[in-house]
XYZ file of C-alpha atoms in Angstrom:
337
model
C -11.555 -19.386 -11.619
C -10.296 -16.772 -14.086
C -6.570 -16.026 -13.896
C -5.823 -12.310 -13.397
C -2.721 -10.170 -13.046
C -4.431 -7.730 -10.668
C -7.076 -8.969 -8.250
C -9.075 -6.712 -5.934
C -11.963 -7.322 -3.504
C -15.002 -8.587 -5.388
C -12.896 -10.729 -7.750
C -12.544 -14.486 -7.247
C -9.610 -16.262 -5.598
C -8.723 -19.978 -5.759
C -8.801 -21.595 -2.321
C -8.559 -25.089 -0.839
C -11.320 -25.879 1.655
C -12.545 -28.906 3.581
C -15.746 -29.875 1.809
C -18.344 -30.820 4.398
C -20.823 -32.135 1.818
C -21.497 -35.844 2.522
C -20.593 -38.269 -0.252
C -23.218 -40.688 -1.542
C -23.326 -43.967 0.410
C -22.953 -47.304 -1.300
C -25.730 -49.752 -2.017
C -25.050 -51.609 1.205
C -25.829 -48.509 3.191
C -22.269 -47.796 4.329
C -21.853 -44.628 6.443
C -21.453 -41.480 4.442
C -18.005 -39.842 4.374
C -16.997 -36.277 3.637
C -15.364 -35.791 0.264
C -12.291 -34.100 1.808
C -10.416 -31.118 0.421
C -11.543 -29.406 -2.750
C -10.427 -26.398 -4.756
C -13.073 -23.681 -4.869
C -13.467 -20.221 -6.338
C -14.329 -17.692 -3.617
C -15.111 -13.984 -3.832
C -12.499 -11.900 -2.047
C -14.127 -9.820 0.700
C -16.017 -11.665 3.430
C -19.807 -11.370 3.536
C -21.008 -13.189 6.702
C -23.835 -15.696 6.340
C -25.994 -13.621 8.688
C -25.569 -10.356 6.764
C -28.849 -8.688 5.829
C -27.409 -6.380 3.197
C -28.930 -6.889 -0.229
C -25.780 -5.637 -1.970
C -22.507 -7.154 -0.671
C -19.687 -4.837 0.380
C -16.535 -6.772 -0.474
C -14.202 -4.034 0.805
C -15.433 -4.128 4.389
C -13.778 -7.386 5.512
C -11.266 -8.486 2.893
C -8.608 -8.881 5.631
C -8.763 -10.349 9.145
C -6.173 -9.390 11.776
C -4.546 -12.451 13.325
C -4.175 -10.709 16.695
C -7.977 -10.475 17.215
C -9.247 -13.296 15.018
C -10.097 -15.517 18.004
C -12.079 -12.800 19.837
C -13.906 -11.188 16.914
C -17.608 -12.025 16.764
C -17.356 -12.283 12.984
C -14.191 -14.343 12.608
C -14.039 -16.514 15.745
C -16.794 -18.897 14.604
C -15.129 -19.280 11.189
C -11.768 -20.015 12.814
C -13.195 -23.258 14.200
C -14.924 -24.656 11.133
C -14.315 -22.649 7.936
C -10.604 -22.275 7.411
C -9.105 -22.325 3.935
C -5.821 -21.829 2.087
C -5.830 -19.079 -0.547
C -3.452 -19.717 -3.444
C -1.737 -16.722 -5.062
C 1.506 -16.080 -6.897
C 2.126 -12.847 -5.017
C 0.683 -9.581 -3.779
C 1.219 -5.841 -4.276
C 2.094 -3.257 -1.663
C 2.635 0.509 -1.858
C 4.922 3.124 -0.328
C 5.287 6.849 -1.078
C 8.349 7.883 -3.047
C 10.388 11.094 -2.639
C 7.910 12.971 -4.814
C 4.919 11.949 -2.675
C 3.512 9.485 -5.230
C 2.576 5.903 -4.388
C 5.137 3.442 -5.716
C 3.838 -0.151 -6.003
C 5.947 -3.232 -5.306
C 5.257 -6.855 -6.159
C 6.060 -9.421 -3.450
C 6.423 -13.145 -4.160
C 8.252 -16.346 -3.244
C 11.172 -17.685 -5.231
C 9.997 -21.189 -4.360
C 6.537 -20.954 -5.958
C 2.961 -19.829 -5.204
C 1.995 -18.340 -1.857
C -0.304 -20.339 0.402
C -2.166 -17.807 2.553
C -4.308 -18.483 5.589
C -7.950 -17.581 5.008
C -11.466 -17.846 6.391
C -14.561 -18.278 4.240
C -18.335 -18.262 4.572
C -21.431 -18.877 2.458
C -24.570 -16.774 2.418
C -27.792 -18.829 2.267
C -29.821 -16.188 0.396
C -27.384 -14.233 -1.753
C -26.311 -15.612 -5.140
C -22.879 -15.375 -6.712
C -22.848 -12.528 -9.298
C -21.065 -14.785 -11.789
C -23.320 -17.799 -11.334
C -26.876 -17.371 -10.110
C -27.107 -21.087 -9.411
C -24.503 -20.917 -6.657
C -24.762 -19.319 -3.207
C -22.401 -16.419 -2.564
C -19.165 -17.820 -1.088
C -16.635 -15.245 0.126
C -13.209 -15.267 1.760
C -10.995 -13.043 3.896
C -7.188 -13.238 4.007
C -5.617 -13.365 7.463
C -2.885 -10.764 8.060
C -0.147 -10.348 10.642
C 2.709 -7.957 11.445
C 5.325 -7.651 8.723
C 8.538 -9.616 8.927
C 11.751 -7.723 9.653
C 12.679 -7.861 5.973
C 9.342 -6.370 4.858
C 8.890 -3.722 7.561
C 10.356 -0.947 5.364
C 7.491 -1.420 2.898
C 4.483 -1.922 5.182
C 3.676 -2.810 8.773
C 1.293 -5.660 7.789
C 1.485 -8.664 5.484
C -0.647 -11.746 4.687
C -0.093 -14.887 6.760
C 1.931 -17.040 4.344
C 1.848 -20.677 5.450
C 4.910 -22.882 4.960
C 3.974 -26.092 3.096
C 4.343 -28.160 6.260
C 1.744 -26.001 8.055
C -1.050 -26.387 5.488
C -2.344 -29.707 6.857
C -2.426 -28.317 10.390
C -4.343 -25.223 9.292
C -6.954 -27.200 7.337
C -7.385 -30.071 9.798
C -10.780 -29.586 11.516
C -9.406 -31.254 14.668
C -6.538 -28.799 15.208
C -6.990 -26.972 18.554
C -7.359 -23.191 18.504
C -4.107 -22.602 20.405
C -2.120 -24.438 17.751
C -3.934 -22.583 14.973
C -3.043 -19.204 16.441
C 0.596 -20.273 16.615
C 0.635 -20.560 12.815
C -0.399 -16.934 12.317
C 3.032 -15.306 12.317
C 5.163 -13.314 9.857
C 6.803 -15.234 7.041
C 10.538 -14.804 7.550
C 12.083 -17.348 5.154
C 14.754 -16.051 2.809
C 12.817 -16.943 -0.366
C 10.542 -13.899 0.044
C 11.497 -11.395 -2.692
C 10.113 -8.162 -4.152
C 10.641 -5.591 -6.877
C 9.094 -2.255 -7.973
C 6.445 -2.292 -10.692
C 4.784 0.304 -12.887
C 2.710 3.064 -11.292
C -0.046 2.056 -13.675
C -0.815 -0.419 -10.903
C -2.091 2.530 -8.849
C -5.298 2.167 -10.847
C -7.343 -0.718 -9.534
C -8.781 -1.324 -13.002
C -5.376 -1.911 -14.608
C -4.892 -5.571 -15.490
C -2.459 -5.874 -18.390
C 0.185 -8.586 -18.632
C 2.939 -6.254 -17.388
C 1.357 -5.647 -13.970
C 4.051 -7.550 -12.093
C 6.914 -6.811 -14.495
C 9.953 -5.335 -12.699
C 10.997 -1.765 -13.468
C 14.037 0.380 -12.694
C 13.318 3.271 -10.352
C 14.531 6.779 -11.166
C 15.227 9.508 -8.656
C 12.328 11.943 -8.447
C 13.014 15.667 -8.056
C 11.637 17.486 -5.026
C 10.265 21.018 -5.135
C 13.303 22.370 -3.274
C 15.684 20.992 -5.889
C 13.489 22.528 -8.594
C 13.884 26.033 -7.141
C 17.598 25.494 -6.503
C 18.063 24.689 -10.189
C 16.383 28.002 -11.084
C 18.824 30.046 -8.989
C 21.188 32.259 -10.966
C 24.848 32.065 -9.827
C 25.484 35.618 -11.107
C 22.610 37.217 -9.206
C 23.663 40.511 -7.663
C 23.016 41.078 -3.945
C 19.744 42.760 -3.042
C 21.386 45.916 -1.680
C 23.223 46.523 -4.976
C 19.934 46.289 -6.904
C 18.257 48.759 -4.569
C 21.157 51.212 -4.848
C 21.070 51.112 -8.618
C 17.312 51.637 -8.829
C 17.361 54.509 -6.336
C 20.496 56.049 -7.797
C 22.086 56.102 -4.323
C 25.775 56.719 -3.861
C 27.802 54.457 -1.567
C 27.681 57.098 1.157
C 23.932 57.856 1.129
C 23.051 55.432 3.924
C 20.127 57.529 5.264
C 18.284 57.569 1.908
C 18.960 53.865 1.410
C 17.535 52.887 4.788
C 14.422 54.999 4.285
C 13.785 53.521 0.853
C 14.241 49.918 1.982
C 11.967 50.345 4.961
C 9.166 51.838 2.883
C 6.483 49.427 1.613
C 6.057 51.587 -1.515
C 9.746 51.445 -2.527
C 11.125 49.277 -5.293
C 12.523 46.831 -2.676
C 9.372 44.731 -2.855
C 9.950 43.871 -6.521
C 13.644 43.277 -5.986
C 12.941 40.997 -3.048
C 10.350 39.075 -5.057
C 12.842 38.444 -7.836
C 15.448 37.352 -5.322
C 13.055 34.919 -3.640
C 11.890 33.344 -6.888
C 15.528 32.668 -7.740
C 16.064 31.126 -4.285
C 19.594 32.462 -3.945
C 21.566 30.035 -1.758
C 23.204 32.908 0.178
C 20.806 35.861 0.644
C 22.349 39.232 1.686
C 22.259 40.399 5.278
C 19.283 42.694 6.006
C 19.938 46.433 6.194
C 18.941 48.269 9.319
C 15.779 50.237 8.879
C 12.088 50.396 9.538
C 10.491 46.957 9.331
C 13.363 45.420 7.370
C 13.760 42.268 9.454
C 10.064 41.411 9.486
C 9.563 42.129 5.805
C 12.625 40.130 4.733
C 11.440 37.087 6.693
C 7.992 37.168 5.115
C 9.262 37.756 1.603
C 11.881 35.010 1.588
C 9.911 32.096 3.059
C 10.311 29.493 0.293
C 7.810 26.784 -0.469
C 8.778 23.645 1.431
C 7.902 20.137 0.432
C 5.541 18.675 3.025
C 6.848 15.781 5.079
C 5.434 12.350 4.311
C 2.885 11.517 6.954
C 2.063 8.223 8.578
C -0.638 6.234 6.947
C -1.893 2.803 6.214
C 0.564 2.253 3.401
C 3.558 4.186 4.572
C 5.417 4.796 7.767
C 6.348 8.186 9.108
C 9.847 9.626 9.118
C 11.338 6.373 10.406
C 10.551 4.600 7.105
C 13.397 4.545 4.571
C 12.873 6.162 1.186
C 11.107 4.131 -1.444
C 13.815 5.196 -3.848
C 16.442 3.156 -2.030
C 14.751 0.053 -0.547
C 16.602 -3.179 0.104
C 16.248 -4.992 -3.225
C 15.760 -8.726 -2.696
C 15.651 -9.796 -6.312
C 13.239 -10.014 -9.176
C 11.222 -12.709 -10.866
C 8.852 -12.938 -13.825
C 5.194 -12.036 -13.296
C 2.596 -14.621 -12.418
C -1.149 -14.940 -12.348
C -3.604 -14.591 -9.446
C -1.810 -11.610 -7.961
C -3.690 -9.826 -5.247
C -4.046 -6.159 -4.607
């Protein structure tokens, strides 16, 4: 297995499996025994043994939901006989920041590598792209609902097994009911996270600083940009119109007619006022079409609200600029995307 800072479906992951290959019997003809647990290199992204696709699609089943794993036609058979433990130092997750960009975070354990529940399979006809002598062996990582501490970042997380649950998960004799009881959110206090560079938004990025912690800076929204452009000495709109039309303070009839006319100089004055986004626009003057035209001319551009999605929650999610910081740790290898 090749150590990587940024792993995505199609790359290899180290995993512990129960090797079902019989060991060679002794000269006396003693019964053959299985060799037990072995460390294997598996391609991330499950390709079932019955798949007829000539070109594997590793992105189709790189995760398996714990809630339906025992009823799925693909995963239920693997749950009984092909369980494994995927070993990783951490994983990345994303949330949108105030500017609408995806901000990546690196999640890990203070206590050491993560031991994730997984299912694997081997295809009898397809060959591994890195070694034509081996059959294609692939793995999917089991996921569950996020823990309370991680819910601000994402609503799902991998099933991280405590060390004392590894034997139970790998034991071929463990009943299904007990197995399903292991597939729950990891809520121990040694789960930590920190923001990392947005260069991680590119799947191809794999430099040594992938998991290095960074300090977040407040991003500026579009509304704050226009507020900064506003001039504090801007004269009210009515004063500009009066000056351009040469109206005296008492010529209210001429002023109303000019403001209500679409061909008057009000349109340019209103445009300048809107681009400056004055924080206290003047009250509209009575006249033909003034109210309607003022509303249309002064509708500022508004930053769109962050929508719900796979990697971010809707308005109930806290801002990525002020998440609960749980600590930081140096980067490790075998991180997963």
